[in-house]
mmCIF file of C-alpha atoms in Angstrom:
data_model
loop_
_atom_site.group_PDB
_atom_site.id
_atom_site.type_symbol
_atom_site.label_atom_id
_atom_site.label_comp_id
_atom_site.label_asym_id
_atom_site.label_seq_id
_atom_site.Cartn_x
_atom_site.Cartn_y
_atom_site.Cartn_z
ATOM 1 C CA UNK E 1087 21.990 14.262 -312.188
ATOM 2 C CA UNK E 1088 18.538 14.927 -310.648
ATOM 3 C CA UNK E 1089 17.046 18.378 -310.231
ATOM 4 C CA UNK E 1090 18.295 20.469 -307.318
ATOM 5 C CA UNK E 1091 16.296 20.552 -304.114
ATOM 6 C CA UNK E 1092 14.814 23.765 -302.729
ATOM 7 C CA UNK E 1093 17.433 23.701 -299.974
ATOM 8 C CA UNK E 1094 20.313 23.354 -302.456
ATOM 9 C CA UNK E 1095 18.994 26.255 -304.515
ATOM 10 C CA UNK E 1096 18.618 28.369 -301.389
ATOM 11 C CA UNK E 1097 22.170 27.545 -300.325
ATOM 12 C CA UNK E 1098 23.544 28.591 -303.714
ATOM 13 C CA UNK E 1099 21.528 31.805 -303.591
ATOM 14 C CA UNK E 1100 22.727 32.596 -300.084
ATOM 15 C CA UNK E 1101 26.325 31.922 -301.059
ATOM 16 C CA UNK E 1102 26.028 34.399 -303.916
ATOM 17 C CA UNK E 1103 24.484 36.963 -301.582
ATOM 18 C CA UNK E 1104 27.373 36.645 -299.153
ATOM 19 C CA UNK E 1105 29.924 37.046 -301.926
ATOM 20 C CA UNK E 1106 28.355 40.303 -303.057
ATOM 21 C CA UNK E 1107 28.033 41.522 -299.455
ATOM 22 C CA UNK E 1108 24.307 41.933 -299.749
ATOM 23 C CA UNK E 1109 22.387 42.116 -296.462
ATOM 24 C CA UNK E 1110 20.498 39.132 -295.108
ATOM 25 C CA UNK E 1111 16.811 39.744 -295.780
ATOM 26 C CA UNK E 1112 14.673 38.608 -292.850
ATOM 27 C CA UNK E 1113 10.971 37.943 -293.447
ATOM 28 C CA UNK E 1114 9.222 39.483 -290.451
ATOM 29 C CA UNK E 1115 5.777 37.910 -290.000
ATOM 30 C CA UNK E 1116 3.661 40.685 -288.494
ATOM 31 C CA UNK E 1117 0.063 39.455 -288.767
ATOM 32 C CA UNK E 1118 -2.566 42.202 -288.739
ATOM 33 C CA UNK E 1119 -0.677 45.483 -288.340
ATOM 34 C CA UNK E 1120 -2.715 47.899 -286.237
ATOM 35 C CA UNK E 1121 0.089 50.007 -284.771
ATOM 36 C CA UNK E 1122 0.375 48.147 -281.470
ATOM 37 C CA UNK E 1123 3.259 47.234 -279.199
ATOM 38 C CA UNK E 1124 4.749 44.390 -281.233
ATOM 39 C CA UNK E 1125 4.830 46.512 -284.370
ATOM 40 C CA UNK E 1126 6.501 49.315 -282.405
ATOM 41 C CA UNK E 1127 9.151 46.904 -281.105
ATOM 42 C CA UNK E 1128 10.014 45.517 -284.534
ATOM 43 C CA UNK E 1129 10.094 49.002 -286.060
ATOM 44 C CA UNK E 1130 12.424 50.192 -283.276
ATOM 45 C CA UNK E 1131 14.814 47.403 -284.163
ATOM 46 C CA UNK E 1132 14.464 48.112 -287.869
ATOM 47 C CA UNK E 1133 15.289 51.816 -287.488
ATOM 48 C CA UNK E 1134 18.469 51.083 -285.543
ATOM 49 C CA UNK E 1135 19.777 47.813 -286.967
ATOM 50 C CA UNK E 1136 22.736 47.914 -289.367
ATOM 51 C CA UNK E 1137 20.751 47.703 -292.599
ATOM 52 C CA UNK E 1138 23.910 47.137 -294.652
ATOM 53 C CA UNK E 1139 24.033 43.736 -292.954
ATOM 54 C CA UNK E 1140 20.354 42.965 -292.253
ATOM 55 C CA UNK E 1141 17.199 44.070 -294.063
ATOM 56 C CA UNK E 1142 13.544 43.352 -293.290
ATOM 57 C CA UNK E 1143 10.593 42.393 -295.445
ATOM 58 C CA UNK E 1144 7.373 42.929 -293.479
ATOM 59 C CA UNK E 1145 4.738 40.266 -294.193
ATOM 60 C CA UNK E 1146 1.398 41.745 -293.089
ATOM 61 C CA UNK E 1147 -2.239 40.668 -293.350
ATOM 62 C CA UNK E 1148 -4.031 42.522 -296.130
ATOM 63 C CA UNK E 1149 -6.599 43.936 -293.672
ATOM 64 C CA UNK E 1150 -3.885 45.773 -291.721
ATOM 65 C CA UNK E 1151 -4.075 49.450 -290.781
ATOM 66 C CA UNK E 1152 -1.437 52.062 -289.874
ATOM 67 C CA UNK E 1153 1.418 50.354 -291.747
ATOM 68 C CA UNK E 1154 4.213 52.963 -292.136
ATOM 69 C CA UNK E 1155 4.805 52.213 -295.811
ATOM 70 C CA UNK E 1156 6.767 55.370 -296.517
ATOM 71 C CA UNK E 1157 9.205 54.941 -293.642
ATOM 72 C CA UNK E 1158 9.791 51.259 -294.374
ATOM 73 C CA UNK E 1159 10.470 51.911 -298.039
ATOM 74 C CA UNK E 1160 12.741 54.848 -297.195
ATOM 75 C CA UNK E 1161 14.809 52.534 -294.982
ATOM 76 C CA UNK E 1162 15.114 50.020 -297.812
ATOM 77 C CA UNK E 1163 12.517 47.501 -296.681
ATOM 78 C CA UNK E 1164 9.404 46.102 -298.293
ATOM 79 C CA UNK E 1165 5.830 45.503 -297.210
ATOM 80 C CA UNK E 1166 4.201 42.369 -298.594
ATOM 81 C CA UNK E 1167 0.482 41.869 -297.988
ATOM 82 C CA UNK E 1168 -0.922 38.363 -297.571
ATOM 83 C CA UNK E 1169 -4.344 36.830 -296.879
ATOM 84 C CA UNK E 1170 -5.186 36.871 -293.132
ATOM 85 C CA UNK E 1171 -4.606 33.646 -291.213
ATOM 86 C CA UNK E 1172 -8.374 33.224 -290.809
ATOM 87 C CA UNK E 1173 -8.324 32.177 -294.486
ATOM 88 C CA UNK E 1174 -5.859 29.465 -293.585
ATOM 89 C CA UNK E 1175 -5.579 27.487 -296.880
ATOM 90 C CA UNK E 1176 -4.964 30.708 -298.873
ATOM 91 C CA UNK E 1177 -2.642 32.003 -296.152
ATOM 92 C CA UNK E 1178 -0.446 28.910 -296.158
ATOM 93 C CA UNK E 1179 -0.394 28.631 -299.955
ATOM 94 C CA UNK E 1180 0.584 32.291 -300.329
ATOM 95 C CA UNK E 1181 3.374 32.102 -297.743
ATOM 96 C CA UNK E 1182 4.838 28.851 -299.040
ATOM 97 C CA UNK E 1183 5.015 30.271 -302.546
ATOM 98 C CA UNK E 1184 6.431 33.584 -301.289
ATOM 99 C CA UNK E 1185 9.144 31.915 -299.224
ATOM 100 C CA UNK E 1186 10.186 29.777 -302.186
ATOM 101 C CA UNK E 1187 10.280 32.700 -304.610
ATOM 102 C CA UNK E 1188 12.166 35.039 -302.274
ATOM 103 C CA UNK E 1189 14.480 32.291 -300.994
ATOM 104 C CA UNK E 1190 14.594 33.825 -297.523
ATOM 105 C CA UNK E 1191 17.333 32.594 -295.236
ATOM 106 C CA UNK E 1192 15.376 33.595 -292.127
ATOM 107 C CA UNK E 1193 11.671 33.780 -291.328
ATOM 108 C CA UNK E 1194 10.983 35.491 -287.998
ATOM 109 C CA UNK E 1195 7.398 35.115 -286.807
ATOM 110 C CA UNK E 1196 6.090 37.682 -284.312
ATOM 111 C CA UNK E 1197 2.496 36.442 -283.977
ATOM 112 C CA UNK E 1198 2.948 34.430 -280.781
ATOM 113 C CA UNK E 1199 1.082 31.088 -280.716
ATOM 114 C CA UNK E 1200 -0.143 31.653 -284.296
ATOM 115 C CA UNK E 1201 3.483 31.358 -285.449
ATOM 116 C CA UNK E 1202 2.897 27.654 -285.987
ATOM 117 C CA UNK E 1203 1.204 28.467 -289.321
ATOM 118 C CA UNK E 1204 3.827 30.643 -291.078
ATOM 119 C CA UNK E 1205 6.651 28.491 -289.710
ATOM 120 C CA UNK E 1206 4.957 25.384 -291.100
ATOM 121 C CA UNK E 1207 4.883 27.094 -294.515
ATOM 122 C CA UNK E 1208 8.517 28.152 -294.067
ATOM 123 C CA UNK E 1209 9.610 24.597 -293.321
ATOM 124 C CA UNK E 1210 7.739 23.290 -296.358
ATOM 125 C CA UNK E 1211 9.499 25.948 -298.458
ATOM 126 C CA UNK E 1212 12.923 24.900 -297.176
ATOM 127 C CA UNK E 1213 13.706 28.029 -295.133
ATOM 128 C CA UNK E 1214 16.684 27.032 -292.916
ATOM 129 C CA UNK E 1215 16.165 29.484 -290.022
ATOM 130 C CA UNK E 1216 12.631 29.647 -288.604
ATOM 131 C CA UNK E 1217 12.184 31.813 -285.502
ATOM 132 C CA UNK E 1218 9.142 31.671 -283.212
ATOM 133 C CA UNK E 1219 8.973 34.803 -281.051
ATOM 134 C CA UNK E 1220 6.759 35.048 -277.956
ATOM 135 C CA UNK E 1221 5.733 38.650 -277.288
ATOM 136 C CA UNK E 1222 2.810 38.006 -274.936
ATOM 137 C CA UNK E 1223 0.955 35.599 -272.640
ATOM 138 C CA UNK E 1224 -2.743 34.909 -272.048
ATOM 139 C CA UNK E 1225 -5.636 35.413 -269.674
ATOM 140 C CA UNK E 1226 -7.732 32.386 -268.605
ATOM 141 C CA UNK E 1227 -10.771 34.661 -268.209
ATOM 142 C CA UNK E 1228 -10.758 35.274 -271.971
ATOM 143 C CA UNK E 1229 -11.632 31.610 -272.263
ATOM 144 C CA UNK E 1230 -12.101 31.374 -276.028
ATOM 145 C CA UNK E 1231 -8.782 33.045 -276.831
ATOM 146 C CA UNK E 1232 -7.091 31.217 -273.978
ATOM 147 C CA UNK E 1233 -8.365 27.844 -275.219
ATOM 148 C CA UNK E 1234 -7.133 28.491 -278.760
ATOM 149 C CA UNK E 1235 -3.755 29.696 -277.492
ATOM 150 C CA UNK E 1236 -3.475 26.679 -275.187
ATOM 151 C CA UNK E 1237 -4.036 24.319 -278.097
ATOM 152 C CA UNK E 1238 -1.619 26.138 -280.417
ATOM 153 C CA UNK E 1239 1.022 26.228 -277.670
ATOM 154 C CA UNK E 1240 1.319 22.454 -278.051
ATOM 155 C CA UNK E 1241 2.817 23.114 -281.485
ATOM 156 C CA UNK E 1242 4.822 26.186 -280.490
ATOM 157 C CA UNK E 1243 8.186 24.518 -281.069
ATOM 158 C CA UNK E 1244 7.282 22.016 -283.773
ATOM 159 C CA UNK E 1245 8.330 23.970 -286.874
ATOM 160 C CA UNK E 1246 10.732 26.471 -285.279
ATOM 161 C CA UNK E 1247 14.499 26.087 -285.400
ATOM 162 C CA UNK E 1248 15.004 28.895 -282.873
ATOM 163 C CA UNK E 1249 12.979 30.371 -280.014
ATOM 164 C CA UNK E 1250 12.842 34.029 -278.982
ATOM 165 C CA UNK E 1251 10.873 35.727 -276.184
ATOM 166 C CA UNK E 1252 10.623 39.263 -274.800
ATOM 167 C CA UNK E 1253 10.880 37.912 -271.229
ATOM 168 C CA UNK E 1254 11.513 34.544 -269.597
ATOM 169 C CA UNK E 1255 7.864 34.671 -268.484
ATOM 170 C CA UNK E 1256 6.605 35.010 -272.069
ATOM 171 C CA UNK E 1257 8.957 32.237 -273.183
ATOM 172 C CA UNK E 1258 7.633 29.764 -270.624
ATOM 173 C CA UNK E 1259 4.060 30.596 -271.636
ATOM 174 C CA UNK E 1260 4.549 29.796 -275.314
ATOM 175 C CA UNK E 1261 7.288 27.168 -275.286
ATOM 176 C CA UNK E 1262 6.871 25.529 -271.891
ATOM 177 C CA UNK E 1263 9.658 25.006 -269.404
ATOM 178 C CA UNK E 1264 12.940 24.857 -271.277
ATOM 179 C CA UNK E 1265 16.609 25.221 -270.484
ATOM 180 C CA UNK E 1266 17.521 28.902 -270.389
ATOM 181 C CA UNK E 1267 19.889 28.580 -273.324
ATOM 182 C CA UNK E 1268 17.094 27.205 -275.531
ATOM 183 C CA UNK E 1269 15.180 30.508 -275.582
ATOM 184 C CA UNK E 1270 16.922 33.746 -276.500
ATOM 185 C CA UNK E 1271 15.599 36.775 -274.640
ATOM 186 C CA UNK E 1272 15.228 39.643 -277.100
ATOM 187 C CA UNK E 1273 14.246 42.619 -274.998
ATOM 188 C CA UNK E 1274 11.532 45.044 -276.110
ATOM 189 C CA UNK E 1275 14.130 47.735 -276.643
ATOM 190 C CA UNK E 1276 13.457 51.414 -277.302
ATOM 191 C CA UNK E 1277 15.184 54.655 -278.179
ATOM 192 C CA UNK E 1278 15.782 55.604 -274.555
ATOM 193 C CA UNK E 1279 16.627 59.248 -275.170
ATOM 194 C CA UNK E 1280 13.407 59.819 -277.129
ATOM 195 C CA UNK E 1281 11.378 59.106 -273.968
ATOM 196 C CA UNK E 1282 13.211 61.441 -271.600
ATOM 197 C CA UNK E 1283 11.095 64.148 -269.969
ATOM 198 C CA UNK E 1284 10.525 67.172 -272.213
ATOM 199 C CA UNK E 1285 9.379 70.266 -270.346
ATOM 200 C CA UNK E 1286 8.617 72.184 -273.565
ATOM 201 C CA UNK E 1287 6.317 69.391 -274.765
ATOM 202 C CA UNK E 1288 4.656 69.320 -271.353
ATOM 203 C CA UNK E 1289 3.909 73.038 -271.353
ATOM 204 C CA UNK E 1290 2.718 73.096 -274.952
ATOM 205 C CA UNK E 1291 0.427 70.058 -274.811
ATOM 206 C CA UNK E 1292 -1.016 70.796 -271.377
ATOM 207 C CA UNK E 1293 -2.086 74.186 -272.684
ATOM 208 C CA UNK E 1294 -3.518 72.675 -275.882
ATOM 209 C CA UNK E 1295 -5.460 70.064 -273.901
ATOM 210 C CA UNK E 1296 -6.578 72.455 -271.149
ATOM 211 C CA UNK E 1297 -4.681 70.551 -268.457
ATOM 212 C CA UNK E 1298 -2.542 73.346 -266.998
ATOM 213 C CA UNK E 1299 -3.886 73.178 -263.441
ATOM 214 C CA UNK E 1300 -4.739 69.492 -263.255
ATOM 215 C CA UNK E 1301 -3.334 66.277 -261.814
ATOM 216 C CA UNK E 1302 -3.094 64.101 -264.938
ATOM 217 C CA UNK E 1303 -3.326 60.316 -264.680
ATOM 218 C CA UNK E 1304 -2.152 58.795 -267.956
ATOM 219 C CA UNK E 1305 -2.342 55.554 -269.883
ATOM 220 C CA UNK E 1306 -0.824 54.547 -273.233
ATOM 221 C CA UNK E 1307 -1.979 51.494 -275.159
ATOM 222 C CA UNK E 1308 -4.351 50.027 -277.708
ATOM 223 C CA UNK E 1309 -8.001 50.291 -276.741
ATOM 224 C CA UNK E 1310 -8.538 46.548 -276.445
ATOM 225 C CA UNK E 1311 -9.786 44.328 -273.591
ATOM 226 C CA UNK E 1312 -6.338 43.205 -272.454
ATOM 227 C CA UNK E 1313 -5.211 46.801 -271.801
ATOM 228 C CA UNK E 1314 -8.230 47.259 -269.514
ATOM 229 C CA UNK E 1315 -8.764 51.024 -269.842
ATOM 230 C CA UNK E 1316 -12.375 50.533 -268.661
ATOM 231 C CA UNK E 1317 -10.912 49.799 -265.221
ATOM 232 C CA UNK E 1318 -9.511 53.336 -265.154
ATOM 233 C CA UNK E 1319 -13.036 54.679 -265.557
ATOM 234 C CA UNK E 1320 -14.012 52.731 -262.422
ATOM 235 C CA UNK E 1321 -11.155 54.325 -260.506
ATOM 236 C CA UNK E 1322 -11.698 57.878 -261.734
ATOM 237 C CA UNK E 1323 -14.755 58.839 -259.612
ATOM 238 C CA UNK E 1324 -12.885 57.823 -256.460
ATOM 239 C CA UNK E 1325 -9.807 59.691 -257.627
ATOM 240 C CA UNK E 1326 -11.981 62.764 -258.150
ATOM 241 C CA UNK E 1327 -13.210 62.500 -254.553
ATOM 242 C CA UNK E 1328 -9.610 62.386 -253.333
ATOM 243 C CA UNK E 1329 -8.471 65.143 -255.681
ATOM 244 C CA UNK E 1330 -11.078 67.155 -257.576
ATOM 245 C CA UNK E 1331 -8.418 68.405 -260.024
ATOM 246 C CA UNK E 1332 -7.807 64.927 -261.467
ATOM 247 C CA UNK E 1333 -8.039 64.277 -265.218
ATOM 248 C CA UNK E 1334 -7.542 61.021 -267.129
ATOM 249 C CA UNK E 1335 -5.508 61.093 -270.361
ATOM 250 C CA UNK E 1336 -5.597 57.980 -272.569
ATOM 251 C CA UNK E 1337 -3.334 57.752 -275.624
ATOM 252 C CA UNK E 1338 -4.331 55.070 -278.117
ATOM 253 C CA UNK E 1339 -6.980 53.735 -280.454
ATOM 254 C CA UNK E 1340 -8.637 50.391 -281.039
ATOM 255 C CA UNK E 1341 -11.746 48.248 -281.108
ATOM 256 C CA UNK E 1342 -13.053 49.490 -277.735
ATOM 257 C CA UNK E 1343 -13.031 53.177 -278.651
ATOM 258 C CA UNK E 1344 -16.820 53.433 -278.888
ATOM 259 C CA UNK E 1345 -17.340 51.248 -275.814
ATOM 260 C CA UNK E 1346 -15.015 53.397 -273.726
ATOM 261 C CA UNK E 1347 -16.634 56.608 -274.933
ATOM 262 C CA UNK E 1348 -20.076 55.207 -274.147
ATOM 263 C CA UNK E 1349 -18.920 54.317 -270.626
ATOM 264 C CA UNK E 1350 -17.521 57.823 -270.158
ATOM 265 C CA UNK E 1351 -20.912 59.288 -271.058
ATOM 266 C CA UNK E 1352 -22.855 56.893 -268.820
ATOM 267 C CA UNK E 1353 -20.612 57.750 -265.886
ATOM 268 C CA UNK E 1354 -20.869 61.500 -266.543
ATOM 269 C CA UNK E 1355 -17.108 61.813 -267.021
ATOM 270 C CA UNK E 1356 -17.090 63.734 -270.316
ATOM 271 C CA UNK E 1357 -15.209 66.672 -268.763
ATOM 272 C CA UNK E 1358 -12.719 64.454 -266.959
ATOM 273 C CA UNK E 1359 -11.345 62.158 -269.700
ATOM 274 C CA UNK E 1360 -9.349 62.965 -272.824
ATOM 275 C CA UNK E 1361 -8.675 60.250 -275.391
ATOM 276 C CA UNK E 1362 -5.918 60.957 -277.896
ATOM 277 C CA UNK E 1363 -6.033 58.546 -280.824
ATOM 278 C CA UNK E 1364 -3.155 56.881 -282.616
ATOM 279 C CA UNK E 1365 -0.262 59.345 -282.852
ATOM 280 C CA UNK E 1366 3.411 59.363 -283.759
ATOM 281 C CA UNK E 1367 4.583 61.601 -280.891
ATOM 282 C CA UNK E 1368 3.560 59.344 -278.007
ATOM 283 C CA UNK E 1369 6.779 60.262 -276.193
ATOM 284 C CA UNK E 1370 5.548 63.863 -275.855
ATOM 285 C CA UNK E 1371 2.351 62.762 -274.119
ATOM 286 C CA UNK E 1372 4.239 60.978 -271.333
ATOM 287 C CA UNK E 1373 5.649 64.399 -270.409
ATOM 288 C CA UNK E 1374 2.082 65.728 -270.021
ATOM 289 C CA UNK E 1375 1.230 63.138 -267.362
ATOM 290 C CA UNK E 1376 1.844 63.211 -263.594
ATOM 291 C CA UNK E 1377 1.423 59.491 -262.905
ATOM 292 C CA UNK E 1378 1.074 56.467 -265.178
ATOM 293 C CA UNK E 1379 -1.605 53.805 -264.595
ATOM 294 C CA UNK E 1380 -1.290 50.438 -266.338
ATOM 295 C CA UNK E 1381 -4.080 48.000 -265.356
ATOM 296 C CA UNK E 1382 -3.421 45.340 -268.017
ATOM 297 C CA UNK E 1383 -5.133 41.978 -267.649
ATOM 298 C CA UNK E 1384 -1.939 40.341 -268.922
ATOM 299 C CA UNK E 1385 1.303 41.394 -270.620
ATOM 300 C CA UNK E 1386 4.279 39.648 -272.142
ATOM 301 C CA UNK E 1387 6.375 42.627 -271.102
ATOM 302 C CA UNK E 1388 4.649 46.029 -270.807
ATOM 303 C CA UNK E 1389 6.578 48.466 -272.981
ATOM 304 C CA UNK E 1390 4.510 51.528 -272.042
ATOM 305 C CA UNK E 1391 5.321 51.093 -268.348
ATOM 306 C CA UNK E 1392 9.031 51.087 -269.172
ATOM 307 C CA UNK E 1393 8.704 54.198 -271.330
ATOM 308 C CA UNK E 1394 6.818 55.957 -268.532
ATOM 309 C CA UNK E 1395 9.584 55.261 -266.017
ATOM 310 C CA UNK E 1396 12.245 56.596 -268.369
ATOM 311 C CA UNK E 1397 10.137 59.763 -268.625
ATOM 312 C CA UNK E 1398 10.270 60.111 -264.830
ATOM 313 C CA UNK E 1399 6.685 59.075 -264.077
ATOM 314 C CA UNK E 1400 5.583 57.167 -260.981
ATOM 315 C CA UNK E 1401 3.994 53.977 -262.302
ATOM 316 C CA UNK E 1402 1.101 51.938 -260.888
ATOM 317 C CA UNK E 1403 0.636 48.587 -262.626
ATOM 318 C CA UNK E 1404 -1.429 45.448 -262.212
ATOM 319 C CA UNK E 1405 0.126 42.345 -260.716
ATOM 320 C CA UNK E 1406 -0.316 40.707 -264.129
ATOM 321 C CA UNK E 1407 2.537 42.764 -265.590
ATOM 322 C CA UNK E 1408 5.996 41.074 -265.463
ATOM 323 C CA UNK E 1409 8.424 42.504 -262.927
ATOM 324 C CA UNK E 1410 10.982 42.817 -265.734
ATOM 325 C CA UNK E 1411 9.609 46.275 -266.483
ATOM 326 C CA UNK E 1412 10.626 47.693 -263.109
ATOM 327 C CA UNK E 1413 13.776 49.772 -263.571
ATOM 328 C CA UNK E 1414 13.018 52.550 -261.038
ATOM 329 C CA UNK E 1415 11.836 52.838 -257.439
ATOM 330 C CA UNK E 1416 8.419 54.482 -257.856
ATOM 331 C CA UNK E 1417 6.647 51.437 -259.308
ATOM 332 C CA UNK E 1418 3.793 49.726 -257.452
ATOM 333 C CA UNK E 1419 2.034 46.471 -258.346
ATOM 334 C CA UNK E 1420 -1.627 46.212 -257.331
ATOM 335 C CA UNK E 1421 -4.440 43.666 -257.557
ATOM 336 C CA UNK E 1422 -7.169 44.569 -260.035
ATOM 337 C CA UNK E 1423 -9.823 43.530 -257.519
ATOM 338 C CA UNK E 1424 -9.135 46.512 -255.267
ATOM 339 C CA UNK E 1425 -10.433 49.732 -256.871
ATOM 340 C CA UNK E 1426 -10.056 51.709 -253.619
ATOM 341 C CA UNK E 1427 -6.377 50.859 -253.310
ATOM 342 C CA UNK E 1428 -5.678 51.912 -256.896
ATOM 343 C CA UNK E 1429 -7.327 55.280 -256.282
ATOM 344 C CA UNK E 1430 -5.440 55.898 -253.022
ATOM 345 C CA UNK E 1431 -2.038 54.879 -254.393
ATOM 346 C CA UNK E 1432 -2.436 56.978 -257.540
ATOM 347 C CA UNK E 1433 -3.656 60.012 -255.568
ATOM 348 C CA UNK E 1434 -0.657 59.744 -253.243
ATOM 349 C CA UNK E 1435 1.653 60.396 -256.187
ATOM 350 C CA UNK E 1436 0.469 63.961 -256.637
ATOM 351 C CA UNK E 1437 3.542 66.167 -256.807
ATOM 352 C CA UNK E 1438 5.867 63.215 -257.434
ATOM 353 C CA UNK E 1439 6.469 63.967 -261.118
ATOM 354 C CA UNK E 1440 10.081 63.118 -262.090
ATOM 355 C CA UNK E 1441 10.423 61.028 -258.919
ATOM 356 C CA UNK E 1442 11.855 58.154 -260.915
ATOM 357 C CA UNK E 1443 15.546 58.499 -261.599
ATOM 358 C CA UNK E 1444 16.487 55.791 -264.071
ATOM 359 C CA UNK E 1445 20.182 55.007 -264.317
ATOM 360 C CA UNK E 1446 21.793 54.206 -267.654
ATOM 361 C CA UNK E 1447 22.982 50.862 -266.274
ATOM 362 C CA UNK E 1448 19.479 49.777 -265.214
ATOM 363 C CA UNK E 1449 18.097 50.210 -268.729
ATOM 364 C CA UNK E 1450 21.162 49.287 -270.784
ATOM 365 C CA UNK E 1451 19.578 46.057 -272.017
ATOM 366 C CA UNK E 1452 16.486 47.983 -273.142
ATOM 367 C CA UNK E 1453 18.531 50.546 -275.069
ATOM 368 C CA UNK E 1454 17.882 49.947 -278.753
ATOM 369 C CA UNK E 1455 21.416 51.023 -279.662
ATOM 370 C CA UNK E 1456 22.741 48.006 -277.770
ATOM 371 C CA UNK E 1457 19.940 45.582 -278.601
ATOM 372 C CA UNK E 1458 19.823 46.211 -282.361
ATOM 373 C CA UNK E 1459 23.478 45.258 -282.694
ATOM 374 C CA UNK E 1460 22.830 42.142 -280.611
ATOM 375 C CA UNK E 1461 19.932 41.079 -282.845
ATOM 376 C CA UNK E 1462 21.886 41.697 -286.057
ATOM 377 C CA UNK E 1463 24.693 39.458 -284.801
ATOM 378 C CA UNK E 1464 22.181 36.747 -283.880
ATOM 379 C CA UNK E 1465 20.691 36.790 -287.374
ATOM 380 C CA UNK E 1466 24.141 36.627 -288.975
ATOM 381 C CA UNK E 1467 25.337 33.836 -286.668
ATOM 382 C CA UNK E 1468 22.162 31.801 -287.152
ATOM 383 C CA UNK E 1469 22.477 32.077 -290.912
ATOM 384 C CA UNK E 1470 26.097 31.005 -290.911
ATOM 385 C CA UNK E 1471 25.401 28.138 -288.491
ATOM 386 C CA UNK E 1472 22.457 26.689 -290.396
ATOM 387 C CA UNK E 1473 24.264 26.631 -293.746
ATOM 388 C CA UNK E 1474 27.138 24.714 -292.285
ATOM 389 C CA UNK E 1475 24.736 21.885 -291.384
#
């Protein structure tokens, strides 16, 4: 009899795992971990999923930052560092060997159009379940990135056995027009209760930041071009003319930190802007704010805007943000071309703190307690289905 194939060996291994009731270990392809939205989403799921049934290995580029090693290990997971995709031959060789050695049943790639590369390696290694997950879209104005994404989109479904997306909009972007049942919508779910308004946090942090008597316009997100925080600096002078007690609070860190700080200085706004770097208690900072401004150039979903609504904040977002995020009444979509309108709309929300009343029913699908169970069942069902074939 000839030697066993990789698939046969994997099937035997998986059968043994099921007999001993060991959890399915899912290889989560994370790319370069910098503490952004996608990482937050996957970690939310990891914290709340039934880890007796499903465990995660996090495959991250070796130039990552802010990986929560201690928390992941405490929860029973592993972090595995790999060469970045820019070193493509090494990247593919490493992943193919890793997938063979670990005999993963499921590889779940969270790096959008770049998923073609790890899923190619997964197919070569005989991994039966290969998930491509679309978390974002693109902006034609960022022509280099848009061109690369447009080319890679052509291969978005080639090596995947299953397709996930955070919204139908993000799914169409990466996978093209498909039948609804062909793309599973896995919502960017959160711990809803953690983002409820906290008056104690508001009082404490407003005192610490010197914001007691001010109208605070807030933003949460990585300091990168797509999040467009520079646009808020354009709005701020007009906001100050409408309300001299206005302050801008930005929570996040990233590649544009120095650029944004330089722009603040050039505009003479040093006393009017506070930038809080990467922090673990982001939920507390929502309670400090009076209105939330979200001028993203594009979004697959827009997690921060959802969190802000749950906190009771009026939310002003760009028209490039999917309407899926709207779960409350005080949400307005504006064109990024109209600076005056942004200033007027934001200023009109003075005194409207806690105007948004978000019902439990309206955010049920974004509640991580519901969504984590849903995802665990999907993983288990996919595993069982693929080994039957």
